[in-house]
Structure formats: C-alpha cells, structure tokens
Amino acid sequence: MSELKQILTDSLGRKHSYLRISLTEKCNLRCTYCMPAEGVSLSPRSDIMNTDEIYEIAKVFVKHGVDKIRLTGGEPLIRKDFEEVIKQLSRLNVKLSITTNAILVDRYIEVFKKYGLNDINVSLDTLKEDKFKFITRRDQFKKAFENILLLIDEGFNVKVNIVLIKGFNDDEIKDFIELTKNLSVSIRFIEFMPFDGNAWDKEKLVTQNEILSQVKDIFGNSSIIKLENESNFIARRFKIKNYKGEFGIISTVSNPFCDSCNRIRLTANGKIKNCLFSSKEMNLLKLLRNGESLEDSILIAMHKKKAIRAGMSSFEKFSNPKKHSKNRSMITIGG
Ligand code: SAM
Ligand code: SF4
C-alpha cells in the first residue's frame, strides 16, 4: 500500500492528496483577469473528458491517496451532465467540493446536498453592480449575490474569493469584511496572479502586507484575531473580534505557500498539471483512451514538480509576462 501512494509524492517529499478537476474550458462570465479579451481557443469537443473518463482518471488518483476533489473550470455548473459527474465521483471515497461563479447554483442546491458536496467556493470581486458588469463583462451581479446568500442560508460551508486589483476593488476590502459581521462566511482576498493574456501588471497587485495594513487602519490592531492555519493551507486566516465569519489572504505572488502544496490539477482535456504555473502537461486522457496505464505518467509529472511556482521562485522571474506565455490562460487551467 505504501508503494502505491508514492506516485503522488514529489522529489521534495510533498504528498499530493488534493485533486482539482476542471470540467470545462467554457464560462458564462468573462472575467478580465481570467479570460483574455479576444477569448481563448477551445479544445475540440472530442478532446474533453466525458463523465466516465473523469471518473476513471479520478479513481486512479484516489487509489494512490487523493482524498479531496474540487470541481472547477471554466464554470463547472454549465456542464449539462454536472449531476452525472458528481453522482459518479460520489462513489469514490473522497471529499467533494466546487469552485463556482454562483450564477447557476440555485438550480443545484438539492444536487449538492444529495451527493454530500458541502464546501463551496464562490467568486465575487465586487459588491457593486456596475463594477461587476465591468470585471465579468456580464450584467449578473444580483443573481450571483442572491445565490451566495442562498448558499449561506442553506448551511453550506461558503468561501468567497475576491481577486484584488489596485484601483478597481481595493477600496472594497472593508465592505467585504463587514459581510462577515453577521454572516457565517469566509472572505478570501486573492493576490492578482499573472497568466497568459490577462494583462497582469505588478502595479495592479495588492499584496498581503498592503491588505493587512489597510485592515489594521480600518478595524484597529486589537480587533484582528489571527486564526490557526489549516494543514496544507493556502489562505492565512483572520477574523474581526465578535464577527461571525472570517477573512483570509491568498498571497501566491508576494508570499507563496509552495512548501506545503498538496495540489494536482487535471484539465478539462485530461492533462495533468503539477503546478498552476507550469506549462508542462501530460495527457492522461490519451493514455486512458488507448487502454494504457496512467501511473507512470503521473509519477513522472509529480517528480518534475519544482519547489516554488514552476521554478519562478523570485518575484522578478514571476512578474515577467514572457515566463507565462507558454502556460494556459486561467480559464482553461481550472483555478
Ligand atoms: N468559474 C469558477 C469561479 O469563477 O469561481 C471557477 C473557475 S475560476 C478560474 C477559479 C478561481 O480562480 C476563481 O476564484 C477566480 O477568481 C480565480 N482566478 C482566476 N484568474 C485569476 C488570477 N489572474 N489571479 C487570481 N485568481 C484568479
Ligand atoms: Fe469564468 Fe470563473 Fe474565469 Fe470568471 S473566474 S471568467 S467566472 S472561469
């Protein structure tokens, strides 16, 4: 058994137990930081994993130690067979979760409950309707916000992801944290990350230190309570004294958390990515369709995993757009 699990341990001894599966490269929103203005070239439909293939590939990972699967995309809920996908995956001994833009969640409340999907991350970058329309290029703020409240009301464990962009939404940090006063929700500020075609610029970055200093100015140092990090954490967690919910900061750019990384990604066209920022991929779907074993390729992919951000350990390297030109746009990776 111990030998079985080793294919998910990389050369630095990091054990990978968390698989993120992208269900689609398509989306019903067009967030500027995720999808390039000119769109992305999509994989041919025949190259996208079908329900059975998702299950078969996931089963191999679970056999080797994956105990948590997150469904993402693109927007995972636009897949017509979403219920069938989750029904199949729920047969595996694994904790299921999802990241969604919330536009369609009201249609899936009962499905989530039926298959034990309780951890739901939603993306919402602003609390203002006009800004939502600008950043997502779609007029859907009310639907997204109402659905987030619905999820909280229905008792799901909800985390709200906010990509902070200087001059766009960094003036809303206070308003987002105020949501945690009466709502049992976790707000997570994410540092804007560079991907192919997303016009990233270091001037647009709002760092962990800047966020914390703003929070201290607004709420006062003595009101901020530092919470324990979760194991394999990505968000440093805090709460405001006497507030019901909490907030966190995901500082991939200014302060990466790669030493405790336990994440592997499977793209919608069946390729394993050992890191969000790596352009090196291996086609597991092709192997599955040829009736070949996936294990050797998974082992090779894991052993090629670099210590920090696909080898871009310094801020200088990481902030050079050329270093990201061979990687995919976020929408086709699966965040
Ligand atoms: N459509 C779903 C959603 O928006 O939640 C799931 C896919 S989306 C690619 C997953 C997460 O990646 C979202 O929380 C989104 O905010 C985040 N994301 C996308 N592009 C990003 C970027 N350039 N920097 C930081 N986070 C990003
Ligand atoms: Fe779609 Fe999510 Fe990307 Fe926005 S962040 S374009 S909702 S995949």
Coordinates of C-alpha atoms and ligand atoms in Angstrom, one line a residue:
M1 CA 0.0 0.0 0.0
S2 CA 2.8 2.5 0.9
E3 CA 4.4 1.8 -2.5
L4 CA 1.0 2.5 -4.2
K5 CA 0.9 6.0 -2.7
Q6 CA 4.4 7.0 -3.7
I7 CA 3.4 8.1 -7.2
L8 CA 1.8 11.2 -5.7
T9 CA 4.9 12.1 -3.6
D10 CA 7.2 14.5 -5.4
S11 CA 11.0 14.7 -5.2
L12 CA 10.8 17.1 -2.3
G13 CA 8.6 14.7 -0.3
R14 CA 5.4 16.7 -0.7
K15 CA 2.4 14.3 -0.7
H16 CA -0.4 15.2 -3.0
S17 CA -3.9 14.4 -1.8
Y18 CA -6.0 17.1 -3.4
L19 CA -7.1 16.9 -7.0
R20 CA -8.7 19.8 -8.8
I21 CA -10.6 18.7 -11.9
S22 CA -11.6 21.3 -14.5
L23 CA -14.9 20.2 -16.0
T24 CA -15.0 22.7 -18.9
E25 CA -13.0 25.4 -20.6
K26 CA -16.1 27.5 -21.1
C27 CA -17.8 30.0 -18.9
N28 CA -21.0 32.1 -18.6
L29 CA -18.9 35.1 -17.4
R30 CA -15.8 36.7 -18.9
C31 CA -13.7 37.9 -16.0
T32 CA -10.9 40.1 -17.4
Y33 CA -8.2 38.6 -15.2
C34 CA -9.1 35.1 -16.2
M35 CA -10.3 35.2 -19.8
P36 CA -8.4 37.2 -22.4
A37 CA -10.5 39.9 -24.2
E38 CA -10.1 38.1 -27.5
G39 CA -11.3 34.8 -25.9
V40 CA -9.4 31.5 -25.9
S41 CA -9.1 28.8 -28.5
L42 CA -11.1 25.9 -27.1
S43 CA -10.1 22.3 -27.3
P44 CA -12.2 20.2 -29.8
R45 CA -15.2 18.7 -28.1
S46 CA -13.9 15.2 -28.7
D47 CA -10.8 16.1 -26.6
I48 CA -12.8 17.0 -23.5
M49 CA -13.2 14.3 -20.8
N50 CA -16.7 12.7 -20.7
T51 CA -18.3 11.6 -17.4
D52 CA -16.9 8.1 -17.4
E53 CA -13.4 9.3 -18.2
I54 CA -13.5 11.9 -15.4
Y55 CA -14.5 9.1 -13.0
E56 CA -11.9 6.6 -14.3
I57 CA -9.0 9.1 -14.1
A58 CA -10.1 10.3 -10.7
K59 CA -10.3 6.7 -9.5
V60 CA -6.6 6.2 -10.2
F61 CA -5.7 9.3 -8.2
V62 CA -7.9 8.2 -5.3
K63 CA -6.3 4.8 -5.3
H64 CA -3.0 6.5 -4.8
G65 CA -4.0 8.7 -1.9
V66 CA -6.2 11.6 -3.1
D67 CA -8.9 12.2 -0.5
K68 CA -10.3 15.6 -1.7
I69 CA -11.5 16.6 -5.2
R70 CA -12.6 20.1 -6.2
L71 CA -14.6 20.6 -9.4
T72 CA -13.7 23.8 -11.2
G73 CA -13.4 25.2 -14.7
G74 CA -14.3 27.5 -16.6
E75 CA -17.6 27.4 -14.9
P76 CA -18.3 23.8 -13.8
L77 CA -22.0 24.2 -13.5
I78 CA -22.5 25.0 -17.2
R79 CA -21.8 21.3 -17.9
K80 CA -25.1 19.7 -18.9
D81 CA -24.0 16.4 -17.2
F82 CA -22.9 18.0 -14.0
E83 CA -25.2 15.9 -11.9
E84 CA -24.0 12.7 -13.5
V85 CA -20.3 13.8 -12.9
I86 CA -20.9 14.4 -9.2
K87 CA -23.0 11.2 -8.9
Q88 CA -20.2 9.1 -10.2
L89 CA -17.5 10.9 -8.2
S90 CA -19.5 10.5 -5.0
R91 CA -18.9 6.7 -5.4
L92 CA -15.2 7.4 -4.6
N93 CA -14.0 7.6 -1.0
V94 CA -13.3 11.3 -1.3
K95 CA -14.5 14.7 0.0
L96 CA -16.1 16.7 -2.9
S97 CA -16.1 20.4 -3.3
I98 CA -16.6 23.0 -6.0
T99 CA -15.5 26.5 -7.1
T100 CA -18.2 28.4 -9.0
N101 CA -19.2 31.9 -10.0
A102 CA -22.6 31.2 -8.3
I103 CA -24.7 32.2 -11.3
L104 CA -26.4 28.8 -11.6
V105 CA -26.2 27.5 -8.0
D106 CA -29.9 27.9 -7.2
R107 CA -30.6 25.1 -9.7
Y108 CA -28.2 22.7 -7.9
I109 CA -28.9 23.1 -4.2
E110 CA -30.6 19.7 -3.9
V111 CA -27.9 18.0 -6.1
F112 CA -25.1 19.4 -3.8
K113 CA -27.0 18.1 -0.8
K114 CA -27.8 14.7 -2.3
Y115 CA -24.1 14.0 -3.1
G116 CA -22.6 15.5 0.0
L117 CA -20.9 18.5 -1.6
N118 CA -20.8 20.9 1.3
D119 CA -17.7 23.1 0.6
I120 CA -18.5 25.7 -1.9
N121 CA -16.1 28.4 -3.0
V122 CA -17.7 31.3 -5.0
S123 CA -16.1 34.1 -6.8
L124 CA -17.3 37.7 -6.4
D125 CA -14.9 40.5 -6.9
T126 CA -17.1 43.5 -6.1
L127 CA -20.3 44.3 -4.2
K128 CA -21.2 47.0 -6.8
E129 CA -23.3 46.2 -9.7
D130 CA -21.6 48.4 -12.3
K131 CA -18.2 47.2 -11.3
F132 CA -19.4 43.6 -11.5
K133 CA -20.5 44.2 -15.1
F134 CA -17.2 45.8 -15.9
I135 CA -15.0 43.0 -14.5
T136 CA -17.1 40.0 -15.6
R137 CA -18.3 41.6 -18.9
R138 CA -21.8 40.4 -17.9
D139 CA -24.7 42.0 -16.1
Q140 CA -25.3 39.3 -13.5
F141 CA -24.4 40.8 -10.1
K142 CA -27.9 40.3 -8.5
K143 CA -28.1 36.7 -9.4
A144 CA -24.5 36.0 -8.1
F145 CA -25.1 37.8 -4.8
E146 CA -28.5 36.3 -4.2
N147 CA -27.2 32.8 -4.8
I148 CA -24.3 33.4 -2.4
L149 CA -26.8 34.4 0.3
L150 CA -28.9 31.3 -0.6
L151 CA -25.9 29.0 -0.1
I152 CA -25.1 30.5 3.3
D153 CA -28.7 30.3 4.3
E154 CA -28.9 26.6 3.2
G155 CA -26.0 25.9 5.6
F156 CA -23.2 25.3 3.1
N157 CA -19.6 26.0 4.0
V158 CA -19.1 29.1 1.8
K159 CA -15.8 30.8 0.9
V160 CA -16.0 34.0 -1.2
N161 CA -12.9 34.5 -3.4
I162 CA -12.1 38.1 -4.4
V163 CA -9.2 38.8 -6.8
L164 CA -7.9 42.2 -5.6
I165 CA -6.9 44.6 -8.4
K166 CA -5.4 48.0 -7.4
G167 CA -7.6 50.9 -8.3
F168 CA -10.5 48.6 -9.1
N169 CA -11.7 46.9 -5.9
D170 CA -9.1 47.6 -3.2
D171 CA -11.5 50.2 -1.8
E172 CA -14.0 47.4 -1.0
I173 CA -11.8 45.4 1.5
K174 CA -13.8 47.0 4.4
D175 CA -17.2 46.3 2.8
F176 CA -16.3 42.6 2.2
I177 CA -15.0 42.2 5.7
E178 CA -18.2 43.8 7.1
L179 CA -20.1 41.0 5.4
T180 CA -18.5 38.6 8.0
K181 CA -20.1 40.6 10.9
N182 CA -23.4 38.8 10.6
L183 CA -22.8 36.1 8.0
S184 CA -21.2 32.8 8.6
V185 CA -18.9 33.1 5.6
S186 CA -15.2 33.2 4.9
I187 CA -14.0 36.0 2.7
R188 CA -10.7 35.4 0.9
F189 CA -8.7 38.1 -0.8
I190 CA -6.5 36.7 -3.6
E191 CA -3.5 38.4 -4.9
F192 CA -3.9 39.0 -8.7
M193 CA -1.8 36.4 -10.5
P194 CA -0.2 36.5 -13.9
F195 CA -1.4 34.2 -16.7
D196 CA -1.2 34.2 -20.4
G197 CA -3.3 37.1 -21.9
N198 CA -4.6 38.6 -18.6
A199 CA -2.8 41.9 -18.8
W200 CA -1.2 41.4 -15.4
D201 CA 1.0 44.2 -14.2
K202 CA 2.8 44.5 -10.8
E203 CA 1.3 47.9 -10.4
K204 CA -2.1 46.3 -10.2
L205 CA -1.1 43.9 -7.4
V206 CA -2.4 44.5 -3.9
T207 CA -0.1 42.5 -1.6
Q208 CA -0.8 40.7 1.6
N209 CA 1.1 43.4 3.6
E210 CA -1.0 46.1 1.9
I211 CA -4.2 44.3 2.7
L212 CA -3.3 43.7 6.3
S213 CA -2.2 47.3 6.8
Q214 CA -5.5 48.6 5.4
V215 CA -7.4 46.2 7.6
K216 CA -5.4 47.4 10.7
D217 CA -6.1 51.0 9.8
I218 CA -9.8 50.4 9.5
F219 CA -10.5 48.0 12.3
G220 CA -7.6 48.6 14.7
N221 CA -4.9 46.1 15.5
S222 CA -6.5 44.8 18.7
S223 CA -9.7 43.8 16.9
I224 CA -7.9 41.5 14.5
I225 CA -7.6 37.9 15.6
K226 CA -5.1 35.6 13.9
L227 CA -6.6 32.1 13.3
E228 CA -4.8 28.8 13.0
N229 CA -3.6 27.9 9.5
E230 CA -5.3 24.8 8.1
S231 CA -3.0 22.0 7.1
N232 CA -1.7 22.5 3.6
F233 CA -3.1 26.0 3.9
I234 CA -3.3 28.5 1.1
A235 CA -5.0 31.3 3.0
R236 CA -3.7 33.0 6.0
R237 CA -6.8 33.4 8.2
F238 CA -8.0 36.1 10.5
K239 CA -11.3 37.4 12.0
I240 CA -12.6 40.6 13.5
K241 CA -13.4 40.3 17.2
N242 CA -17.1 39.3 17.7
Y243 CA -17.7 38.9 14.0
K244 CA -19.4 35.7 12.9
G245 CA -17.3 34.9 9.8
E246 CA -13.7 35.2 9.0
F247 CA -11.4 36.5 6.3
G248 CA -8.2 35.3 4.7
I249 CA -5.4 36.3 2.3
I250 CA -4.1 34.1 -0.5
S251 CA -0.6 35.5 -1.2
T252 CA 0.6 33.4 -4.1
V253 CA 2.6 36.4 -5.6
S254 CA 4.2 38.2 -2.6
N255 CA 4.5 35.2 -0.2
P256 CA 3.9 31.8 -1.8
F257 CA 3.0 28.7 0.2
C258 CA 4.5 26.1 -2.1
D259 CA 6.3 24.1 0.6
S260 CA 3.1 22.7 1.9
C261 CA 1.5 22.3 -1.6
N262 CA -0.6 19.1 -1.9
R263 CA -2.5 20.1 -5.1
I264 CA -2.6 18.5 -8.5
R265 CA -4.6 19.7 -11.4
L266 CA -6.5 17.8 -14.2
T267 CA -7.5 20.0 -17.1
A268 CA -10.9 19.5 -18.9
N269 CA -9.0 17.9 -21.8
G270 CA -7.5 15.4 -19.5
K271 CA -3.9 16.7 -18.9
I272 CA -2.2 16.6 -15.6
K273 CA -0.6 19.8 -14.4
N274 CA 1.8 19.5 -11.4
C275 CA 1.5 23.3 -10.7
L276 CA -0.8 26.1 -11.6
F277 CA 2.1 28.0 -13.2
S278 CA 3.7 25.1 -15.1
S279 CA 3.3 24.8 -18.8
K280 CA 4.4 21.2 -18.7
E281 CA 1.5 18.8 -19.1
M282 CA 1.0 15.1 -19.6
N283 CA -2.0 13.7 -21.5
L284 CA -3.7 11.2 -19.2
L285 CA -6.9 11.1 -21.3
K286 CA -5.0 9.9 -24.3
L287 CA -3.4 7.1 -22.2
L288 CA -6.8 6.1 -20.8
R289 CA -8.4 6.0 -24.3
N290 CA -5.5 3.8 -25.5
G291 CA -6.1 1.5 -22.7
E292 CA -2.6 2.2 -21.2
S293 CA -1.7 2.7 -17.5
L294 CA -1.7 6.2 -16.1
E295 CA 0.6 5.6 -13.2
D296 CA 3.9 6.0 -14.8
S297 CA 3.0 9.4 -16.3
I298 CA 1.6 10.6 -13.0
L299 CA 4.8 9.6 -11.3
I300 CA 6.9 11.5 -13.9
A301 CA 4.7 14.6 -13.7
M302 CA 5.0 14.6 -9.9
H303 CA 8.7 14.2 -9.9
K304 CA 9.1 17.1 -12.3
K305 CA 7.3 19.4 -9.9
K306 CA 9.5 22.4 -8.9
A307 CA 9.9 23.7 -5.4
I308 CA 8.3 27.1 -6.0
R309 CA 5.8 28.3 -8.7
A310 CA 7.1 26.1 -11.5
G311 CA 10.7 27.4 -11.0
M312 CA 9.8 31.1 -10.8
S313 CA 11.0 31.4 -7.3
S314 CA 11.8 35.1 -7.3
F315 CA 9.3 37.9 -7.7
E316 CA 11.4 39.2 -10.7
K317 CA 11.0 35.9 -12.6
F318 CA 7.4 35.5 -11.6
S319 CA 6.4 39.1 -12.7
N320 CA 8.0 38.7 -16.2
P321 CA 5.0 38.1 -18.6
K322 CA 7.2 36.2 -21.0
K323 CA 7.6 33.5 -18.4
H324 CA 3.8 32.9 -18.6
S325 CA 3.3 32.9 -22.3
K326 CA 3.7 29.2 -22.7
N327 CA 1.2 28.5 -19.9
R328 CA -2.6 28.4 -20.5
S329 CA -5.0 31.2 -19.6
M330 CA -6.5 30.6 -16.2
I331 CA -9.9 29.8 -17.7
T332 CA -8.5 26.7 -19.4
I333 CA -6.4 25.6 -16.5
G334 CA -9.1 25.4 -13.8
G335 CA -8.3 27.6 -10.8
Ligands
SAM1 N1 -15.8 29.8 -12.7 C1 -15.5 29.5 -11.4 C2 -15.2 30.7 -10.5 O1 -15.0 31.8 -11.0 O2 -15.2 30.6 -9.3 C3 -14.3 28.5 -11.3 C4 -13.1 28.8 -12.1 S1 -12.1 30.2 -11.7 C5 -10.8 30.1 -12.9 C6 -11.4 29.7 -10.2 C7 -10.8 30.8 -9.3 O3 -9.7 31.3 -10.0 C8 -11.7 32.0 -9.1 O4 -11.9 32.2 -7.7 C9 -11.1 33.1 -9.7 O5 -11.3 34.3 -9.0 C10 -9.6 32.7 -9.7 N2 -8.8 33.4 -10.6 C11 -8.9 33.4 -12.0 N3 -7.9 34.2 -12.5 C12 -7.2 34.6 -11.5 C13 -6.0 35.5 -11.5 N4 -5.4 36.0 -12.6 N5 -5.4 35.7 -10.3 C14 -6.0 35.2 -9.1 N6 -7.1 34.4 -9.1 C15 -7.7 34.1 -10.3
SF4_2 FE1 -15.4 32.3 -15.6 FE2 -14.5 31.9 -13.1 FE3 -12.9 32.7 -15.1 FE4 -14.7 34.4 -14.2 S1 -13.0 33.5 -13.0 S2 -14.2 34.0 -16.3 S3 -16.3 33.1 -13.7 S4 -13.9 30.8 -15.0

